[in-house]
Amino acid sequence: MTAWQSTGGRTSGTPHWSDTRRFDLVARIASGIARLRWRGLPPLGSLDALTDGIFVMRARDGRVVYANRTARELVLMASAHRSINRVDQMPFELTTPEGVVVPLPRTPALRAARGETVIDEICVLTDQEHGQPERWMAITAVPITSPLTRQVSSVVCRMRDCTAERESVEHQLELGRRRHELVVETMALTDPLTQLGNRAQVTRWAHEIGAQPRTGVTALLLLDLDAFKTFNDSLGHGAGDALLLEVADRLRALRRPGLRVARLGGDEFVVLAEDLSDQQAAEQLAAELVRDLSITHHSASGMQVLTTVSAGIALAGPDQPVVADELLRTADLALYAAKKGGRRRWVVGDAVLVEEVQARLVTEQAVRRAVESGALVLYLQPIVDLTTSGTVGYEALVRLLTTSGELLSPEHFLGIASETGLITDIDRWMIHEAARIVARHPELVASGRKICVNVSSRTFASPDYPSVVREALSRNGIDGSSLVLEITEHSLLHDEPQIHEAITAVNEAGLEIAVDDFGTGYSALAYLRLFAVHRLKLDISFVAALADADGVAASTVRAIISVAHAHGLVVTAEGVEHRWQAELLRAMGCDHAQGYWFGHPVPA
Ligand code: C2E
Ligand code: MG
Ligand code: MG
């Protein structure tokens, strides 16, 4: 068995050819002959005369397309009788003298196929049976880029027998040091689970790419498995590791020049692609990855689980710096957008997206901080009886105080609060605060006025919400008769036992339920009968449309009011801004109204 031993790569932008002119010649010849097959090619006389071994490998498939006489003698002959003509088919194992197996892609020629110029020393431990001694080769592998495709088309390798030099004591010492360095370096740059590169390796690759003159686009694709946590938690860490290894194998199998793969940790992988023609090529690669990394996992219990990936892409043009941290940050924000957009997709991170996502993250941070530090403020807006013009209650509306002293209204933060789940903390704070206000104002209870508190569908559907309400009441020593919960039609659409239980539980605690923004959902009045609700809040859009000349809104409102009354519901019109609206609504039989005409929301 023949083994190659590597002392570890030395990489540099400038090959140390003793004779640069000769190198130029070889490079030119190489680019010309790279398309030809090795067999059948007449030996190029000038190169055959060299004492150095020269061989040319086609980057696309690792096929050796030319070898001069010395190269054939030095290495390739050793395996020629096995009719092997591809670098990765050579029957030797690459190991360091310490026994560390060097992955095949680290052979000098294959590394060069990815665009690196490699200067290395390898040991050819030839077959003892054939009585050949151990020989050391100084190898230089140089990628040749095709001016047409701008891809590495071939690799020229030059080998020089340096066995004699290596026998000196100094050289032995240097060698030992380099072997040690390689082991440490390999470990420091390798992900222990998948044996792919790690984050440090990505940084190093980016640095290498950035240091070279470039003509194409560099793309960093950050891939993240969708719902990996759930997968891990439900199927166990063994299955989780197996899935990560499967993903790693599929990524490794991509084997294209200029493509490098790493795992950052957890379920995050990086594909770094250099010299792409344009953004479209990067997106095409992302599309392929998103498609090919949909994996059906068969669990031990026979269950089938489909896992998918999402990708964020960061690009660097030929004139832009290639800095791993920056690319990773952009790709991370793009990945965030891809996940938000519904997963199993990719998003390209450009300046606009980065700004957008960052603004979102800032708001998210502000909401989180406000919720944690109690920087929420409760505003009250009066609700008026349209017949008596007396105030019958108030709606509690949340505001958020930023660190710069700005007061944000819900439209600026409720979306983010809903997505992040922070809405539940807001809703809990509001019911506690409303209960505190009722306790501090006994005259409210005495006059029969109520405070209406908004509850998101997410909060209302959470099983512990009724106990949150009961706690708010008991902590403030009040019953629920002065509080109304405003839930949306959307909450009722999930006609699940849980919603009925929640409604029953809060009713038992003495609270009434109002259906908010009625008319924006399915507006199914008959449907409301299924639930123990008491009030209906007519959405602002109906009130605004009362002015429409066609009179459609007016007749719809009239119909809603009469059907609601038939169901025993009290109707409140929202967004009343003008006296004529109030008068018209009163004439239509609407019970209550709320809006700027009666009063703006003010701090409680
Ligand atoms: P909503 O429950 O329908 O509340 C009425 C909204 O209409 C309030 O907006 C109020 O300020 C506004 N409004 C009142 N009168 C008028 C008027 O005459 N004209 C116009 N154009 N608008 C008027 P706000 O305070 O910005 O709240 C917006 C929405 O945010 C609320 O709509 C409610 O769905 C939600 N929200 C507010 N506070 C909370 C909360 O504590 N929890 C939850 N889950 N949602 C809340
Ligand atoms: Mg409301
Ligand atoms: Mg409303």
Short mmCIF file of N, CA and C in Angstrom, two decimals, residues 478-554:
data_model
loop_
_atom_site.label_atom_id
_atom_site.label_comp_id
_atom_site.label_asym_id
_atom_site.label_seq_id
_atom_site.Cartn_x
_atom_site.Cartn_y
_atom_site.Cartn_z
N ILE A 478 -60.66 42.85 44.27
CA ILE A 478 -61.89 43.27 43.58
C ILE A 478 -62.55 42.05 42.93
N ASP A 479 -63.84 42.21 42.56
CA ASP A 479 -64.42 41.15 41.73
C ASP A 479 -64.34 41.63 40.27
N GLY A 480 -64.75 40.77 39.35
CA GLY A 480 -64.53 41.10 37.94
C GLY A 480 -65.62 41.94 37.30
N SER A 481 -66.62 42.38 38.10
CA SER A 481 -67.78 43.02 37.48
C SER A 481 -67.47 44.39 36.87
N SER A 482 -66.32 44.98 37.21
CA SER A 482 -65.98 46.28 36.62
C SER A 482 -65.02 46.14 35.43
N LEU A 483 -64.78 44.91 35.04
CA LEU A 483 -63.85 44.71 33.92
C LEU A 483 -64.53 44.00 32.76
N VAL A 484 -64.13 44.40 31.56
CA VAL A 484 -64.61 43.75 30.34
C VAL A 484 -63.36 43.33 29.56
N LEU A 485 -63.38 42.13 28.98
CA LEU A 485 -62.25 41.74 28.13
C LEU A 485 -62.65 41.92 26.69
N GLU A 486 -61.82 42.65 25.93
CA GLU A 486 -62.08 42.81 24.49
C GLU A 486 -61.24 41.78 23.74
N ILE A 487 -61.92 40.82 23.15
CA ILE A 487 -61.19 39.83 22.34
C ILE A 487 -61.59 40.04 20.88
N THR A 488 -60.75 39.56 19.98
CA THR A 488 -61.06 39.78 18.56
C THR A 488 -61.89 38.62 18.03
N GLU A 489 -62.54 38.89 16.91
CA GLU A 489 -63.29 37.82 16.23
C GLU A 489 -62.38 36.65 15.96
N HIS A 490 -61.13 37.00 15.65
CA HIS A 490 -60.12 36.00 15.32
C HIS A 490 -59.97 34.96 16.45
N SER A 491 -60.06 35.45 17.70
CA SER A 491 -59.94 34.54 18.85
C SER A 491 -61.02 33.47 18.81
N LEU A 492 -62.20 33.88 18.32
CA LEU A 492 -63.33 32.96 18.34
C LEU A 492 -63.30 31.99 17.16
N LEU A 493 -62.48 32.33 16.16
CA LEU A 493 -62.48 31.48 14.97
C LEU A 493 -61.93 30.09 15.25
N HIS A 494 -61.01 30.02 16.22
CA HIS A 494 -60.57 28.68 16.61
C HIS A 494 -61.63 28.19 17.59
N ASP A 495 -62.64 27.54 17.07
CA ASP A 495 -63.72 27.09 17.95
C ASP A 495 -63.24 25.85 18.69
N GLU A 496 -62.30 26.09 19.59
CA GLU A 496 -61.71 24.96 20.30
C GLU A 496 -62.24 24.94 21.73
N PRO A 497 -62.24 23.76 22.33
CA PRO A 497 -62.75 23.67 23.71
C PRO A 497 -62.05 24.67 24.62
N GLN A 498 -60.77 24.91 24.34
CA GLN A 498 -60.00 25.82 25.18
C GLN A 498 -60.59 27.24 25.22
N ILE A 499 -61.07 27.71 24.05
CA ILE A 499 -61.63 29.06 23.97
C ILE A 499 -62.93 29.10 24.80
N HIS A 500 -63.76 28.06 24.65
CA HIS A 500 -64.99 28.00 25.44
C HIS A 500 -64.67 27.97 26.93
N GLU A 501 -63.65 27.18 27.28
CA GLU A 501 -63.27 27.09 28.70
C GLU A 501 -62.81 28.44 29.22
N ALA A 502 -62.00 29.14 28.40
CA ALA A 502 -61.49 30.44 28.83
C ALA A 502 -62.65 31.42 29.01
N ILE A 503 -63.60 31.41 28.06
CA ILE A 503 -64.74 32.33 28.16
C ILE A 503 -65.56 32.01 29.41
N THR A 504 -65.82 30.72 29.63
CA THR A 504 -66.57 30.32 30.82
C THR A 504 -65.84 30.76 32.08
N ALA A 505 -64.51 30.52 32.11
CA ALA A 505 -63.74 30.84 33.32
C ALA A 505 -63.77 32.34 33.63
N VAL A 506 -63.61 33.21 32.61
CA VAL A 506 -63.59 34.64 32.92
C VAL A 506 -65.01 35.14 33.23
N ASN A 507 -66.02 34.51 32.60
CA ASN A 507 -67.40 34.86 32.96
C ASN A 507 -67.66 34.54 34.42
N GLU A 508 -67.16 33.37 34.85
CA GLU A 508 -67.37 32.97 36.25
C GLU A 508 -66.68 33.93 37.20
N ALA A 509 -65.56 34.52 36.72
CA ALA A 509 -64.86 35.50 37.56
C ALA A 509 -65.57 36.85 37.52
N GLY A 510 -66.69 36.95 36.77
CA GLY A 510 -67.50 38.16 36.79
C GLY A 510 -67.24 39.11 35.64
N LEU A 511 -66.32 38.78 34.73
CA LEU A 511 -66.01 39.71 33.63
C LEU A 511 -66.94 39.48 32.45
N GLU A 512 -67.21 40.55 31.74
CA GLU A 512 -67.96 40.42 30.49
C GLU A 512 -66.96 40.33 29.33
N ILE A 513 -67.48 39.85 28.19
CA ILE A 513 -66.60 39.75 27.03
C ILE A 513 -67.18 40.58 25.90
N ALA A 514 -66.30 41.39 25.28
CA ALA A 514 -66.71 42.15 24.10
C ALA A 514 -65.95 41.63 22.89
N VAL A 515 -66.64 41.55 21.74
CA VAL A 515 -65.93 41.17 20.51
C VAL A 515 -65.52 42.47 19.83
N ASP A 516 -64.20 42.67 19.74
CA ASP A 516 -63.63 43.92 19.24
C ASP A 516 -63.55 43.92 17.72
N ASP A 517 -63.46 45.10 17.15
CA ASP A 517 -63.24 45.27 15.70
C ASP A 517 -64.21 44.43 14.89
N PHE A 518 -65.46 44.35 15.32
CA PHE A 518 -66.42 43.52 14.61
C PHE A 518 -66.61 44.06 13.20
N GLY A 519 -66.56 43.15 12.24
CA GLY A 519 -66.72 43.56 10.85
C GLY A 519 -65.43 43.41 10.06
N THR A 520 -64.31 43.22 10.76
CA THR A 520 -63.03 43.07 10.05
C THR A 520 -62.75 41.61 9.77
N GLY A 521 -63.46 40.71 10.44
CA GLY A 521 -63.24 39.28 10.22
C GLY A 521 -64.36 38.71 9.39
N TYR A 522 -64.97 37.64 9.87
CA TYR A 522 -66.03 37.00 9.10
C TYR A 522 -67.40 37.62 9.37
N SER A 523 -67.46 38.44 10.41
CA SER A 523 -68.69 39.13 10.77
C SER A 523 -69.88 38.18 10.86
N ALA A 524 -69.64 37.01 11.40
CA ALA A 524 -70.71 36.02 11.48
C ALA A 524 -71.43 36.18 12.80
N LEU A 525 -72.54 36.94 12.73
CA LEU A 525 -73.28 37.23 13.96
C LEU A 525 -73.87 35.97 14.57
N ALA A 526 -74.36 35.07 13.69
CA ALA A 526 -74.98 33.85 14.20
C ALA A 526 -73.95 33.04 14.98
N TYR A 527 -72.72 33.12 14.50
CA TYR A 527 -71.62 32.39 15.11
C TYR A 527 -71.40 32.82 16.56
N LEU A 528 -71.64 34.13 16.81
CA LEU A 528 -71.41 34.66 18.15
C LEU A 528 -72.30 33.99 19.20
N ARG A 529 -73.43 33.45 18.72
CA ARG A 529 -74.35 32.78 19.65
C ARG A 529 -73.71 31.59 20.35
N LEU A 530 -72.70 31.01 19.66
CA LEU A 530 -72.03 29.84 20.23
C LEU A 530 -71.21 30.19 21.46
N PHE A 531 -70.97 31.49 21.63
CA PHE A 531 -70.09 31.90 22.72
C PHE A 531 -70.82 32.81 23.70
N ALA A 532 -70.40 32.73 24.96
CA ALA A 532 -71.04 33.57 25.97
C ALA A 532 -70.41 34.96 25.96
N VAL A 533 -70.71 35.74 24.89
CA VAL A 533 -70.18 37.10 24.83
C VAL A 533 -71.33 38.09 25.04
N HIS A 534 -70.96 39.33 25.48
CA HIS A 534 -71.98 40.28 25.89
C HIS A 534 -72.03 41.53 25.03
N ARG A 535 -70.88 41.86 24.45
CA ARG A 535 -70.81 43.15 23.76
C ARG A 535 -70.19 42.98 22.38
N LEU A 536 -70.49 43.95 21.55
CA LEU A 536 -69.94 43.93 20.21
C LEU A 536 -69.41 45.32 19.91
N LYS A 537 -68.16 45.42 19.48
CA LYS A 537 -67.61 46.74 19.13
C LYS A 537 -67.51 46.83 17.62
N LEU A 538 -68.29 47.73 17.07
CA LEU A 538 -68.37 47.91 15.63
C LEU A 538 -67.09 48.59 15.15
N ASP A 539 -66.43 47.99 14.19
CA ASP A 539 -65.12 48.51 13.78
C ASP A 539 -65.20 49.92 13.23
N ILE A 540 -64.13 50.65 13.46
CA ILE A 540 -63.98 52.05 13.04
C ILE A 540 -64.27 52.24 11.55
N SER A 541 -63.97 51.20 10.74
CA SER A 541 -64.13 51.35 9.29
C SER A 541 -65.61 51.54 8.91
N PHE A 542 -66.52 50.92 9.67
CA PHE A 542 -67.95 51.09 9.40
C PHE A 542 -68.38 52.52 9.68
N VAL A 543 -67.87 53.04 10.81
CA VAL A 543 -68.25 54.40 11.20
C VAL A 543 -67.72 55.39 10.17
N ALA A 544 -66.48 55.16 9.71
CA ALA A 544 -65.88 56.06 8.72
C ALA A 544 -66.67 56.02 7.42
N ALA A 545 -67.23 54.83 7.09
CA ALA A 545 -67.92 54.68 5.80
C ALA A 545 -69.38 55.16 5.84
N LEU A 546 -69.82 55.60 7.01
CA LEU A 546 -71.22 56.05 7.11
C LEU A 546 -71.49 57.21 6.16
N ALA A 547 -70.43 57.96 5.84
CA ALA A 547 -70.59 59.12 4.96
C ALA A 547 -70.75 58.74 3.50
N ASP A 548 -70.45 57.47 3.16
CA ASP A 548 -70.50 57.06 1.74
C ASP A 548 -71.89 57.31 1.15
N ALA A 549 -71.87 57.88 -0.07
CA ALA A 549 -73.13 58.27 -0.70
C ALA A 549 -74.03 57.09 -1.00
N ASP A 550 -73.43 55.91 -1.28
CA ASP A 550 -74.27 54.77 -1.67
C ASP A 550 -75.11 54.20 -0.53
N GLY A 551 -74.76 54.59 0.69
CA GLY A 551 -75.57 54.16 1.83
C GLY A 551 -75.43 52.70 2.22
N VAL A 552 -74.47 51.99 1.59
CA VAL A 552 -74.29 50.56 1.89
C VAL A 552 -73.85 50.38 3.34
N ALA A 553 -72.87 51.21 3.76
CA ALA A 553 -72.35 51.07 5.13
C ALA A 553 -73.47 51.34 6.13
N ALA A 554 -74.25 52.38 5.86
CA ALA A 554 -75.31 52.75 6.79
C ALA A 554 -76.30 51.60 6.95
#
